[in-house]
Amino acid sequence: MITVAELLAEPQLGLSLIAGSGGLGNRITWAHTSDLPRLWEWVTGGEIMMTNGLSIPPDAAGQVELAESLVRAGTSALAVGEKMHAPQLLPEFLYACNALPLPVINVPYPLPFIAIARSVAESSLLEESRRLRQTARIYDLLRLAGAGNHWQKLLQGVAAELDSRLFVVDRRCLHPWHPDGEALPATLAGELKSLVGQTPGATKNFQWHRLGDQHILMMDIPTHTNALLVVLPASEPHPDAVVLLHAATVLGLELSRTVLALENRLRLGAEFLLQAFDGRNGIADLESRLSEFEIPAQEFLVVSMSSDDGAHLADVHVNLWRHGFPTACLRSFNKLHIAVSAECSAELLRHVVRPDVRIGVSTPSTAAGVQRALQESLWALGTAGSSTEQLVRYAQGPSWLGLTSHDEGKALVQRLLGPVFEYERGREPDLILTLKTYLDMQRSWQKTAAALFAHRQTIIYRIRKIGELTGLDMTETSTLAQLWFALQIHDAMEIRGSSAPLTSPSPARRG
């Protein structure tokens, strides 16, 4: 790998040093040409950046910022084309380059930049061979890790190859992306918060920073949203940019293997919870299956979440796993039902979802009470949906539709709609669907008929039939209001695709 001093010494190039003699020992990994603004954003570390001058601001403050930013990004030298478009290099700029130091090189006219690039490339042939061998060893670490959970072993092996400390974190919160991962030191995490964008693409995805006397690289892990690799080199020169990209790819492959296993676990968990909520398992079987999912059978929570955009619930199981809480999950339209250890805090549940996701949490349950816990979580979810609170624990807060517990809600549904459900047992559920549509359509016979692809007289007949079954006057506003309340409660407590019977849990707390 050629140094700045060695490049300047090549007689055929005729280069000369303008400023920054203290950086003559800087090693050059590559030569890159750019005349774009914010030249430092195109640096990966170790480059000599070559410009015809369009990237250089005309004012002193802008030139000093350019020098400082190039050094922070890891630039080895700046080469400026003579007799081209460069403004006058001001004394403040030259002073900054000497102090940093940043070697500034004059490229004599008409020497093409490609001549410099060829010299750098030819000097890097041996380095390229070393890079290829190192890259092969890094990929081989993935094979040696084998099947199973060997994340930390793989990370340590890659770190040893790069002679660096490595952390893979979630860019949104800087927590470890993998539950076996090492957490960032608190002081470093605090400093990085101001540098990390909240979403991928908000900042450059491969950028060196200098914090005190420590160089730090942050780069995205390919294919994994919000997975961020933080590199702290232990020695000079810094790890090669190409090797770092391959290292990130290897770590991404291992994360993909892990996420694939989690998706298989998600499928198995959905099958298990559907059977559990339907009451198809004995107590011993429930306890055994919960243990298989690493969920304490004697004290777990059922958590129900809802979102207008169901996509916001897709990664909840991964996010909880990343924080050390295995789950079993069942997706039902825009709702997600989760069985998780009772040690999972409300703060963590809020942390792993977007602010617009509503959360209902049951009281701690045993395997024998799993159906009861489901009804508690659904009731709490309904309360959250009708209030300004994102998370509600069962019976620990304001009433929902004037009711304080699932018992009261079940009694209201049974009193008002029980005869209709009984009548429809074994038949097509036309009456409840018609009633709901009729109320949604502001009691318009015509709109209801059009929505249900039925004749207007059929709708009139069904509404009258509901009145006969319930003994209620369907022309009274108070009657329709009560039926609307009952429908709201029934819809919230229903598990679509499941025939889970409604249980009658006793009132608990909320908070």
Short mmCIF file of C-alpha atoms in Angstrom, two decimals, residues 53-312:
data_model
loop_
_atom_site.label_atom_id
_atom_site.label_comp_id
_atom_site.label_asym_id
_atom_site.label_seq_id
_atom_site.Cartn_x
_atom_site.Cartn_y
_atom_site.Cartn_z
CA GLY A 53 -11.71 22.37 -7.74
CA LEU A 54 -15.49 22.52 -8.08
CA SER A 55 -15.78 20.79 -4.69
CA ILE A 56 -13.76 23.51 -2.95
CA PRO A 57 -15.78 26.42 -1.50
CA PRO A 58 -14.49 29.94 -2.23
CA ASP A 59 -14.78 31.19 1.37
CA ALA A 60 -12.43 30.50 4.28
CA ALA A 61 -15.06 28.92 6.55
CA GLY A 62 -16.18 26.55 3.80
CA GLN A 63 -12.62 25.52 2.98
CA VAL A 64 -11.82 24.84 6.64
CA GLU A 65 -15.02 22.77 6.96
CA LEU A 66 -13.98 20.78 3.88
CA ALA A 67 -10.56 19.99 5.37
CA GLU A 68 -11.97 18.99 8.77
CA SER A 69 -14.74 16.85 7.26
CA LEU A 70 -12.34 15.03 4.93
CA VAL A 71 -10.09 14.13 7.85
CA ARG A 72 -13.04 12.98 9.96
CA ALA A 73 -14.18 10.75 7.09
CA GLY A 74 -10.71 9.16 6.84
CA THR A 75 -9.30 10.83 3.72
CA SER A 76 -5.56 10.24 3.26
CA ALA A 77 -4.92 13.23 0.96
CA LEU A 78 -6.59 15.84 -1.25
CA ALA A 79 -5.27 16.33 -4.80
CA VAL A 80 -6.28 19.52 -6.66
CA GLY A 81 -5.96 19.91 -10.45
CA GLU A 82 -3.80 22.86 -11.49
CA LYS A 83 -5.20 25.55 -13.84
CA MET A 84 -8.73 24.13 -13.59
CA HIS A 85 -11.64 25.40 -11.50
CA ALA A 86 -10.22 25.61 -7.98
CA PRO A 87 -10.68 28.90 -6.13
CA GLN A 88 -7.72 30.45 -4.34
CA LEU A 89 -6.64 28.23 -1.43
CA LEU A 90 -6.89 30.65 1.48
CA PRO A 91 -4.40 30.92 4.38
CA GLU A 92 -7.02 29.63 6.84
CA PHE A 93 -7.44 26.48 4.76
CA LEU A 94 -3.70 25.86 4.47
CA TYR A 95 -3.27 26.42 8.22
CA ALA A 96 -6.04 23.92 8.97
CA CYS A 97 -4.48 21.35 6.62
CA ASN A 98 -1.11 21.71 8.35
CA ALA A 99 -2.70 21.38 11.78
CA LEU A 100 -4.97 18.40 11.08
CA PRO A 101 -2.85 17.24 9.12
CA LEU A 102 -4.37 16.79 5.65
CA PRO A 103 -1.85 16.54 2.77
CA VAL A 104 -2.93 18.82 -0.10
CA ILE A 105 -1.27 17.92 -3.40
CA ASN A 106 -0.97 20.00 -6.57
CA VAL A 107 -1.64 17.99 -9.77
CA PRO A 108 0.29 19.68 -12.60
CA TYR A 109 -1.57 20.52 -15.78
CA PRO A 110 -2.22 18.52 -17.95
CA LEU A 111 -1.50 15.33 -15.93
CA PRO A 112 -4.69 13.22 -16.03
CA PHE A 113 -6.07 11.91 -12.77
CA ILE A 114 -6.04 8.41 -14.24
CA ALA A 115 -2.23 8.43 -14.04
CA ILE A 116 -2.41 8.90 -10.28
CA ALA A 117 -5.12 6.22 -10.01
CA ARG A 118 -2.92 3.74 -11.94
CA SER A 119 0.03 4.35 -9.64
CA VAL A 120 -2.13 3.74 -6.60
CA ALA A 121 -3.69 0.63 -8.15
CA GLU A 122 -0.33 -0.88 -9.16
CA SER A 123 1.06 -0.36 -5.68
CA SER A 124 -2.01 -2.11 -4.26
CA LEU A 125 -1.57 -5.44 -6.06
CA LEU A 126 0.00 -7.13 -3.04
CA GLU A 127 -2.61 -5.51 -0.82
CA GLU A 128 -5.34 -6.88 -3.09
CA SER A 129 -3.99 -10.40 -2.63
CA ARG A 130 -3.98 -9.92 1.14
CA ARG A 131 -7.55 -8.55 0.96
CA LEU A 132 -8.77 -11.58 -0.99
CA ARG A 133 -7.28 -14.00 1.53
CA GLN A 134 -8.76 -12.08 4.44
CA THR A 135 -12.18 -11.97 2.76
CA ALA A 136 -12.07 -15.74 2.19
CA ARG A 137 -11.27 -16.31 5.87
CA ILE A 138 -14.21 -14.13 6.92
CA TYR A 139 -16.63 -16.09 4.75
CA ASP A 140 -15.19 -19.32 6.12
CA LEU A 141 -16.12 -18.18 9.63
CA LEU A 142 -19.76 -18.45 8.59
CA ARG A 143 -19.24 -22.09 7.63
CA LEU A 144 -17.36 -22.87 10.84
CA ALA A 145 -20.13 -21.33 12.93
CA GLY A 146 -22.37 -24.18 11.74
CA ALA A 147 -26.03 -24.54 12.60
CA GLY A 148 -27.66 -23.23 15.73
CA ASN A 149 -27.07 -20.00 17.60
CA HIS A 150 -23.41 -19.04 17.26
CA TRP A 151 -23.82 -15.30 16.78
CA GLN A 152 -21.31 -14.13 19.35
CA LYS A 153 -18.71 -16.66 18.18
CA LEU A 154 -19.06 -15.44 14.60
CA LEU A 155 -18.91 -11.79 15.63
CA GLN A 156 -15.76 -12.38 17.67
CA GLY A 157 -14.12 -14.22 14.76
CA VAL A 158 -14.85 -11.38 12.33
CA ALA A 159 -13.64 -8.84 14.91
CA ALA A 160 -10.35 -10.71 15.26
CA GLU A 161 -9.84 -10.67 11.47
CA LEU A 162 -10.46 -6.92 11.40
CA ASP A 163 -8.49 -6.21 14.60
CA SER A 164 -11.48 -4.21 15.81
CA ARG A 165 -14.31 -4.29 18.31
CA LEU A 166 -17.63 -4.93 16.58
CA PHE A 167 -21.18 -4.20 17.69
CA VAL A 168 -24.37 -4.90 15.74
CA VAL A 169 -27.18 -2.71 17.04
CA ASP A 170 -30.63 -1.44 16.14
CA ARG A 171 -30.12 2.08 14.78
CA ARG A 172 -33.44 3.22 16.32
CA CYS A 173 -32.41 2.58 19.93
CA LEU A 174 -28.77 1.34 19.74
CA HIS A 175 -29.71 -1.83 21.66
CA PRO A 176 -28.01 -5.06 20.49
CA TRP A 177 -29.76 -6.44 17.41
CA HIS A 178 -29.19 -10.03 18.59
CA PRO A 179 -30.05 -11.11 22.16
CA ASP A 180 -26.56 -12.65 22.52
CA GLY A 181 -24.88 -9.49 21.24
CA GLU A 182 -22.69 -7.22 23.35
CA ALA A 183 -24.22 -3.87 24.28
CA LEU A 184 -22.51 -0.65 23.31
CA PRO A 185 -20.71 1.02 26.22
CA ALA A 186 -23.06 3.61 27.69
CA THR A 187 -20.76 6.56 26.97
CA LEU A 188 -20.30 5.49 23.35
CA ALA A 189 -24.04 4.93 22.87
CA GLY A 190 -24.71 8.43 24.15
CA GLU A 191 -22.25 9.95 21.67
CA LEU A 192 -23.57 7.93 18.74
CA LYS A 193 -27.22 8.94 19.23
CA SER A 194 -26.61 12.30 17.61
CA LEU A 195 -24.89 10.66 14.62
CA VAL A 196 -27.37 7.88 13.85
CA GLY A 197 -30.43 8.55 11.73
CA GLN A 198 -33.71 7.13 12.94
CA THR A 199 -34.33 5.39 9.62
CA PRO A 200 -31.99 3.81 7.07
CA GLY A 201 -30.90 6.32 4.47
CA ALA A 202 -31.17 9.26 6.87
CA THR A 203 -27.38 9.28 7.04
CA LYS A 204 -24.62 7.87 4.88
CA ASN A 205 -24.49 4.09 5.32
CA PHE A 206 -20.68 3.85 5.37
CA GLN A 207 -19.00 6.65 7.23
CA TRP A 208 -16.05 7.10 9.52
CA HIS A 209 -16.38 9.43 12.49
CA ARG A 210 -13.91 10.62 15.08
CA LEU A 211 -15.02 10.75 18.71
CA GLY A 212 -12.16 12.06 20.81
CA ASP A 213 -9.11 10.02 19.84
CA GLN A 214 -11.19 7.07 18.57
CA HIS A 215 -12.14 6.48 14.93
CA ILE A 216 -15.55 4.82 14.57
CA LEU A 217 -17.23 3.40 11.47
CA MET A 218 -20.99 2.98 11.17
CA MET A 219 -22.40 0.96 8.28
CA ASP A 220 -25.68 -0.77 7.47
CA ILE A 221 -26.04 -4.55 7.55
CA PRO A 222 -27.37 -5.53 4.10
CA THR A 223 -30.93 -6.89 3.89
CA HIS A 224 -31.78 -6.12 7.53
CA THR A 225 -33.64 -2.90 8.15
CA ASN A 226 -32.22 -0.88 11.05
CA ALA A 227 -29.34 -3.32 11.68
CA LEU A 228 -26.22 -1.19 12.10
CA LEU A 229 -22.60 -2.38 12.34
CA VAL A 230 -20.37 -0.26 14.56
CA VAL A 231 -16.61 -0.79 14.09
CA LEU A 232 -13.96 0.43 16.57
CA PRO A 233 -10.48 -0.25 15.07
CA ALA A 234 -7.83 -1.31 17.58
CA SER A 235 -4.87 -0.32 15.38
CA GLU A 236 -3.69 1.53 12.28
CA PRO A 237 -4.29 1.27 9.40
CA HIS A 238 -8.07 0.97 9.58
CA PRO A 239 -9.72 -2.15 8.19
CA ASP A 240 -10.04 -2.09 4.41
CA ALA A 241 -13.36 -0.73 3.16
CA VAL A 242 -13.97 -3.65 0.77
CA VAL A 243 -13.25 -6.20 3.49
CA LEU A 244 -15.61 -4.34 5.82
CA LEU A 245 -18.40 -4.59 3.25
CA HIS A 246 -17.83 -8.34 2.99
CA ALA A 247 -17.81 -8.61 6.79
CA ALA A 248 -21.18 -6.84 6.93
CA THR A 249 -22.50 -9.24 4.31
CA VAL A 250 -21.38 -12.28 6.33
CA LEU A 251 -23.05 -10.93 9.46
CA GLY A 252 -26.18 -10.24 7.42
CA LEU A 253 -26.23 -13.83 6.16
CA GLU A 254 -26.08 -15.14 9.72
CA LEU A 255 -28.89 -12.79 10.77
CA SER A 256 -30.93 -14.03 7.79
CA ARG A 257 -30.43 -17.62 8.93
CA THR A 258 -31.59 -16.67 12.40
CA VAL A 259 -34.64 -14.73 11.17
CA LEU A 260 -35.61 -17.69 8.96
CA ALA A 261 -35.64 -19.91 12.06
CA LEU A 262 -37.77 -17.31 13.84
CA GLU A 263 -40.29 -17.33 10.98
CA ASN A 264 -40.63 -21.11 11.29
CA ARG A 265 -41.10 -20.66 15.04
CA LEU A 266 -43.75 -18.02 14.29
CA ARG A 267 -45.72 -20.52 12.20
CA LEU A 268 -45.54 -23.18 14.90
CA GLY A 269 -46.51 -20.66 17.56
CA ALA A 270 -49.59 -19.59 15.60
CA GLU A 271 -50.76 -23.21 15.29
CA PHE A 272 -50.20 -23.77 19.01
CA LEU A 273 -52.03 -20.61 20.17
CA LEU A 274 -54.98 -21.28 17.87
CA GLN A 275 -55.41 -24.69 19.48
CA ALA A 276 -54.85 -23.27 22.97
CA PHE A 277 -57.43 -20.51 22.52
CA ASP A 278 -59.88 -23.04 21.08
CA GLY A 279 -59.45 -25.21 24.18
CA ARG A 280 -58.11 -28.19 22.25
CA ASN A 281 -55.16 -28.88 24.60
CA GLY A 282 -55.02 -30.42 28.04
CA ILE A 283 -53.19 -28.61 30.85
CA ALA A 284 -50.15 -30.90 30.72
CA ASP A 285 -49.90 -30.46 26.94
CA LEU A 286 -50.22 -26.68 27.25
CA GLU A 287 -47.45 -26.53 29.84
CA SER A 288 -45.19 -28.71 27.70
CA ARG A 289 -45.76 -26.61 24.58
CA LEU A 290 -45.24 -23.33 26.41
CA SER A 291 -41.91 -24.66 27.69
CA GLU A 292 -40.94 -25.56 24.12
CA PHE A 293 -41.43 -21.90 23.21
CA GLU A 294 -39.38 -20.86 26.29
CA ILE A 295 -42.44 -19.24 27.88
CA PRO A 296 -42.93 -19.80 31.66
CA ALA A 297 -46.03 -21.98 31.91
CA GLN A 298 -46.78 -20.81 35.45
CA GLU A 299 -46.60 -17.06 34.84
CA PHE A 300 -47.02 -15.60 31.39
CA LEU A 301 -49.01 -12.82 29.75
CA VAL A 302 -51.30 -12.79 26.78
CA VAL A 303 -50.84 -9.53 24.90
CA SER A 304 -53.18 -8.37 22.14
CA MET A 305 -52.12 -5.62 19.73
CA SER A 306 -54.00 -3.87 16.95
CA SER A 307 -53.03 -1.53 14.14
CA ASP A 308 -54.84 -0.03 11.19
CA ASP A 309 -51.85 -1.11 9.11
CA GLY A 310 -51.23 -4.76 9.96
CA ALA A 311 -47.71 -4.50 8.51
CA HIS A 312 -46.69 -2.64 11.66
#
